[in-house]
Short mmCIF file of C-alpha atoms and ligand atoms in Angstrom, two decimals:
data_model
loop_
_atom_site.label_atom_id
_atom_site.label_comp_id
_atom_site.label_asym_id
_atom_site.label_seq_id
_atom_site.Cartn_x
_atom_site.Cartn_y
_atom_site.Cartn_z
CA MET A 1 172.61 152.91 115.90
CA THR A 2 171.14 151.64 119.39
CA VAL A 3 171.94 148.04 120.36
CA LEU A 4 168.58 146.33 121.82
CA PRO A 5 169.08 143.35 124.09
CA VAL A 6 167.35 140.24 123.34
CA ILE A 7 164.70 139.68 125.67
CA GLN A 8 162.19 136.52 125.40
CA PRO A 9 159.40 136.56 126.23
CA LEU A 10 158.39 140.33 125.88
CA PRO A 11 155.39 141.51 127.85
CA VAL A 12 152.75 142.83 125.18
CA HIS A 13 151.61 145.30 127.64
CA VAL A 14 153.41 147.39 130.35
CA ALA A 15 151.96 149.72 132.95
CA ILE A 16 154.09 151.82 134.77
CA ILE A 17 153.42 153.94 138.04
CA MET A 18 156.02 156.77 137.56
CA ASP A 19 156.51 157.37 141.18
CA GLY A 20 159.38 159.42 143.01
CA ASN A 21 159.85 162.76 141.06
CA GLY A 22 159.00 164.97 144.21
CA ARG A 23 161.73 162.99 146.28
CA TRP A 24 164.11 163.34 143.27
CA ALA A 25 163.78 166.97 143.27
CA LYS A 26 164.07 167.45 147.05
CA ASP A 27 167.32 165.34 146.84
CA ARG A 28 168.75 168.05 144.93
CA HIS A 29 166.92 170.84 146.81
CA GLN A 30 164.82 172.03 143.88
CA PRO A 31 160.88 172.27 143.88
CA ARG A 32 158.75 169.43 143.01
CA LEU A 33 158.08 170.80 139.29
CA PHE A 34 161.73 170.20 138.58
CA GLY A 35 161.38 166.62 139.14
CA HIS A 36 158.26 166.43 137.06
CA LYS A 37 160.15 168.04 134.28
CA ALA A 38 162.97 165.45 134.47
CA GLY A 39 159.86 162.94 134.53
CA VAL A 40 158.91 163.87 131.28
CA ASP A 41 162.44 163.27 129.93
CA SER A 42 162.03 159.58 131.14
CA VAL A 43 158.53 159.51 129.63
CA ARG A 44 160.01 160.34 126.29
CA GLU A 45 162.76 158.07 126.87
CA ILE A 46 160.72 154.91 127.92
CA VAL A 47 158.18 155.53 125.01
CA GLU A 48 161.05 155.23 122.61
CA ALA A 49 162.71 152.32 123.95
CA ALA A 50 159.34 150.62 124.39
CA ARG A 51 158.71 151.09 120.79
CA GLU A 52 162.04 150.11 119.57
CA ILE A 53 161.85 146.94 121.56
CA GLY A 54 158.61 145.93 120.38
CA ILE A 55 156.18 146.53 123.25
CA ARG A 56 152.59 146.82 121.87
CA HIS A 57 151.00 148.62 124.73
CA LEU A 58 152.45 151.11 127.44
CA THR A 59 149.91 152.46 129.90
CA LEU A 60 151.47 155.36 132.21
CA TYR A 61 149.86 156.76 135.18
CA ALA A 62 150.54 160.33 134.99
CA PHE A 63 147.75 161.84 137.04
CA SER A 64 145.18 160.15 139.70
CA THR A 65 141.81 161.24 140.58
CA GLU A 66 143.62 161.77 144.08
CA ASN A 67 146.33 164.19 142.60
CA TRP A 68 143.83 167.07 141.86
CA GLN A 69 144.27 167.47 145.99
CA ARG A 70 148.05 168.55 145.46
CA PRO A 71 149.05 172.25 145.88
CA GLY A 72 147.54 173.96 142.92
CA LEU A 73 150.59 175.28 141.55
CA GLU A 74 151.83 171.79 141.25
CA VAL A 75 148.62 170.71 139.59
CA LYS A 76 148.80 173.69 137.04
CA GLY A 77 152.47 173.13 136.25
CA LEU A 78 151.74 169.02 135.66
CA MET A 79 149.08 170.16 133.21
CA MET A 80 151.30 172.57 131.39
CA LEU A 81 153.93 170.07 131.02
CA LEU A 82 151.29 167.78 129.65
CA LYS A 83 150.25 169.90 127.12
CA THR A 84 154.11 171.06 126.18
CA PHE A 85 154.80 167.25 125.98
CA LEU A 86 152.06 166.65 123.55
CA GLN A 87 152.48 169.69 121.34
CA ALA A 88 156.05 168.71 121.03
CA GLU A 89 155.59 164.83 120.45
CA LEU A 90 152.82 165.01 118.06
CA ASP A 91 154.90 164.77 114.77
CA ALA A 92 157.23 162.15 116.25
CA MET A 93 154.25 159.90 117.48
CA LYS A 94 152.83 160.21 113.92
CA LYS A 95 156.32 159.16 112.09
CA ASN A 96 156.77 156.52 114.67
CA GLY A 97 153.10 155.13 114.38
CA ILE A 98 152.35 155.72 118.14
CA ARG A 99 148.86 155.82 118.96
CA LEU A 100 147.59 157.72 121.93
CA ASP A 101 144.89 157.03 124.13
CA CYS A 102 143.72 158.58 127.57
CA PHE A 103 142.39 156.39 130.52
CA GLY A 104 140.61 158.64 132.82
CA GLN A 105 138.42 161.85 133.26
CA LYS A 106 139.45 163.76 130.13
CA GLU A 107 136.64 166.14 131.03
CA ARG A 108 138.30 167.28 134.27
CA LEU A 109 141.26 168.25 132.53
CA PRO A 110 141.93 172.07 131.85
CA ASP A 111 140.67 173.08 128.57
CA ASP A 112 143.88 173.95 126.94
CA ALA A 113 145.36 170.73 128.02
CA ARG A 114 142.16 168.64 126.78
CA ALA A 115 142.17 170.26 123.38
CA VAL A 116 145.56 169.23 122.70
CA LEU A 117 145.05 165.86 124.31
CA GLU A 118 141.80 165.41 121.95
CA ARG A 119 144.06 166.65 118.94
CA VAL A 120 146.81 164.01 119.33
CA ILE A 121 144.17 161.29 120.12
CA ALA A 122 142.57 162.25 116.72
CA GLU A 123 145.62 162.56 114.81
CA THR A 124 147.01 159.45 115.93
CA ALA A 125 143.98 157.22 115.65
CA ASP A 126 145.02 155.11 112.82
CA CYS A 127 148.56 154.71 113.77
CA PRO A 128 149.39 151.07 113.86
CA GLY A 129 152.35 150.90 116.10
CA LEU A 130 152.70 151.07 119.88
CA ARG A 131 149.56 152.08 121.76
CA LEU A 132 150.41 154.69 124.23
CA ASN A 133 147.59 155.22 126.99
CA LEU A 134 148.22 157.97 129.41
CA ALA A 135 146.18 157.60 132.66
CA LEU A 136 145.16 161.10 133.31
CA SER A 137 142.68 162.10 136.20
CA TYR A 138 142.31 158.37 136.43
CA GLY A 139 141.14 156.07 139.17
CA SER A 140 140.26 152.40 139.11
CA ARG A 141 137.37 152.44 141.42
CA THR A 142 135.82 155.26 139.73
CA GLU A 143 136.47 153.26 136.31
CA MET A 144 135.06 150.28 137.64
CA LEU A 145 131.66 152.12 138.89
CA ARG A 146 131.38 153.92 135.40
CA ALA A 147 131.48 150.34 133.79
CA VAL A 148 128.86 148.97 136.51
CA ARG A 149 126.62 152.14 135.81
CA GLU A 150 126.86 151.44 131.93
CA VAL A 151 126.23 147.71 132.59
CA GLY A 152 123.40 148.34 134.99
CA SER A 153 121.78 151.20 132.35
CA ARG A 154 122.07 148.56 129.65
CA CYS A 155 120.06 146.00 131.93
CA ALA A 156 117.58 148.76 132.79
CA ALA A 157 116.85 149.51 129.07
CA GLY A 158 116.17 145.89 128.51
CA GLN A 159 119.28 145.32 126.13
CA LEU A 160 121.05 142.78 128.43
CA ARG A 161 120.32 139.99 130.63
CA PRO A 162 122.27 140.02 134.01
CA GLU A 163 123.40 136.61 133.15
CA GLU A 164 124.95 137.81 130.09
CA ILE A 165 127.43 139.94 132.13
CA ASP A 166 130.94 138.15 132.22
CA GLU A 167 134.43 139.28 132.44
CA GLN A 168 134.82 140.23 128.87
CA LEU A 169 131.69 142.12 128.78
CA PHE A 170 132.78 144.07 131.75
CA SER A 171 136.43 144.74 130.39
CA GLY A 172 134.77 145.98 127.35
CA CYS A 173 133.24 148.86 129.28
CA LEU A 174 136.58 150.08 130.80
CA TYR A 175 138.87 152.64 129.46
CA SER A 176 141.10 149.78 128.37
CA ALA A 177 138.40 148.28 126.04
CA GLY A 178 139.68 146.18 123.17
CA GLN A 179 143.30 146.37 124.90
CA PRO A 180 145.15 143.39 126.51
CA ASP A 181 145.47 143.44 130.15
CA PRO A 182 149.09 144.46 131.17
CA ASP A 183 151.51 141.71 131.77
CA LEU A 184 153.66 143.54 133.57
CA LEU A 185 153.29 146.59 136.00
CA ILE A 186 156.63 148.61 137.16
CA ARG A 187 156.48 150.87 140.04
CA THR A 188 159.36 153.16 140.58
CA SER A 189 160.70 154.62 144.02
CA GLY A 190 160.49 152.00 146.56
CA GLU A 191 156.78 152.23 147.14
CA GLN A 192 155.18 148.76 146.90
CA ARG A 193 151.30 149.59 146.17
CA LEU A 194 149.02 149.86 143.52
CA SER A 195 147.48 153.18 144.19
CA ASN A 196 144.00 152.59 142.57
CA PHE A 197 145.68 151.66 139.25
CA LEU A 198 143.91 149.19 136.82
CA LEU A 199 142.84 147.05 139.74
CA TRP A 200 140.84 144.77 137.51
CA GLN A 201 143.41 144.89 134.75
CA LEU A 202 146.24 143.98 136.68
CA SER A 203 144.89 140.71 138.03
CA TYR A 204 147.29 138.49 136.67
CA ALA A 205 150.38 140.75 136.10
CA GLU A 206 153.77 140.33 137.13
CA LEU A 207 154.64 143.06 139.99
CA TYR A 208 158.39 144.88 139.56
CA PHE A 209 159.32 147.46 142.12
CA THR A 210 162.55 149.43 141.92
CA GLU A 211 164.13 151.72 144.40
CA THR A 212 164.97 154.25 141.27
CA ARG A 213 162.96 157.29 141.28
CA TRP A 214 161.20 157.91 137.90
CA PRO A 215 163.48 160.65 136.48
CA ASP A 216 166.44 158.22 136.92
CA PHE A 217 164.52 155.30 135.17
CA ARG A 218 165.93 155.35 131.71
CA ARG A 219 166.30 152.72 129.11
CA GLU A 220 168.67 150.67 130.83
CA GLN A 221 166.53 150.38 133.81
CA PHE A 222 163.67 149.62 131.59
CA PHE A 223 165.24 146.74 130.06
CA GLU A 224 166.32 145.52 133.20
CA ALA A 225 162.84 145.10 134.36
CA LEU A 226 161.79 143.51 131.05
CA GLN A 227 164.88 141.05 131.58
CA ILE A 228 163.43 140.21 135.14
CA TYR A 229 159.90 139.66 133.66
CA ALA A 230 161.28 137.40 131.17
CA SER A 231 162.93 135.21 133.84
CA ARG A 232 159.60 134.77 135.73
CA GLN A 233 157.32 131.80 135.17
CA ARG A 234 153.52 132.94 134.78
CA ARG A 235 151.25 130.21 135.91
CA PHE A 236 147.94 131.71 135.71
CA GLY A 237 146.69 129.83 138.50
CA LYS A 238 148.33 126.33 137.10
CA THR A 239 151.08 124.22 138.49
CA GLY A 240 154.65 124.72 137.35
CA GLU A 241 154.54 121.28 135.82
CA GLN A 242 151.29 122.23 133.64
CA VAL A 243 153.17 125.32 132.47
CA GLU A 244 156.07 123.72 131.61
CA LYS A 245 154.25 120.79 129.60
CA LYS A 246 152.94 123.34 127.18
C1 LIG B 1 154.63 160.91 141.26
O1 LIG B 1 155.99 161.31 141.89
C2 LIG B 1 154.53 161.39 139.61
C3 LIG B 1 153.35 162.04 139.34
C4 LIG B 1 152.28 162.16 140.09
C5 LIG B 1 153.36 162.71 138.12
C6 LIG B 1 153.89 161.89 137.03
C7 LIG B 1 154.24 162.99 135.90
C8 LIG B 1 155.18 162.95 135.09
C9 LIG B 1 156.24 162.11 135.12
C10 LIG B 1 155.35 164.24 134.30
C11 LIG B 1 154.23 164.38 133.34
C12 LIG B 1 153.83 163.18 132.41
C13 LIG B 1 153.45 163.63 131.22
C14 LIG B 1 153.10 162.10 130.63
C15 LIG B 1 153.86 164.55 130.47
P1 LIG B 1 155.66 162.13 143.20
O2 LIG B 1 155.46 163.59 142.88
O3 LIG B 1 154.40 161.56 143.70
O4 LIG B 1 156.78 162.01 143.86
P2 LIG B 1 156.94 161.77 145.39
O5 LIG B 1 156.36 160.53 145.89
O6 LIG B 1 158.63 161.66 145.43
O7 LIG B 1 156.82 163.06 145.75
#
């Protein structure tokens, strides 16, 4: 039996930019796909660890709208890894109550990967446990423009008045509708930027950057990030004294 650390408070929603697969592979004189394959093992381990410790929502940036510009073979390899990962994990997800969702342009994914993705989303729709969101062909600006278009067309159709548009309504038009904003963003591999990831939803998130490359980011490193999160004081614009009084 694995012993879980006691971490209080736990973030409800953790978002992760899984960076560094390519450099991890390069250090080992291997092709980039070798790094992505090792990255899938980290995905598996972190999903499991998140579920065990009691994280309710986990969002993983697996493929950005910009990633389509990568060499064709790398894109193909990533899509193949996605498909085999989902096929291999479906039973375990159902058994462990994990519900899958996709943030992003599902329609741009290759037919075979999209079909498996849609099947796993449908088959896990009633799972009551961890909500796992894979950001696939995802870009935050595109997501917000999509929301603006939806709001705009509802206004144009006379179903909505501009003064009725508030943060809650806008949030409800994003891929993350109905889910809380991330409390913690983790980015691996030393880069300190958001790369067009959840720009609206991350407004009040705590940011955690680590030099560890994604394939080396496992349970221990994940729990370390959660410990650091637990040690921070979140103020949401208030003073430290106001927060402490609560
Ligand atoms: C960033 O590393 C990683 C990606 C663009 C892809 C992430 C994909 C995986 C972890 C595997 C597939 C995921 C699933 C859910 C099956 P990089 O290639 O930009 O690394 P580099 O910055 O070192 O080149």
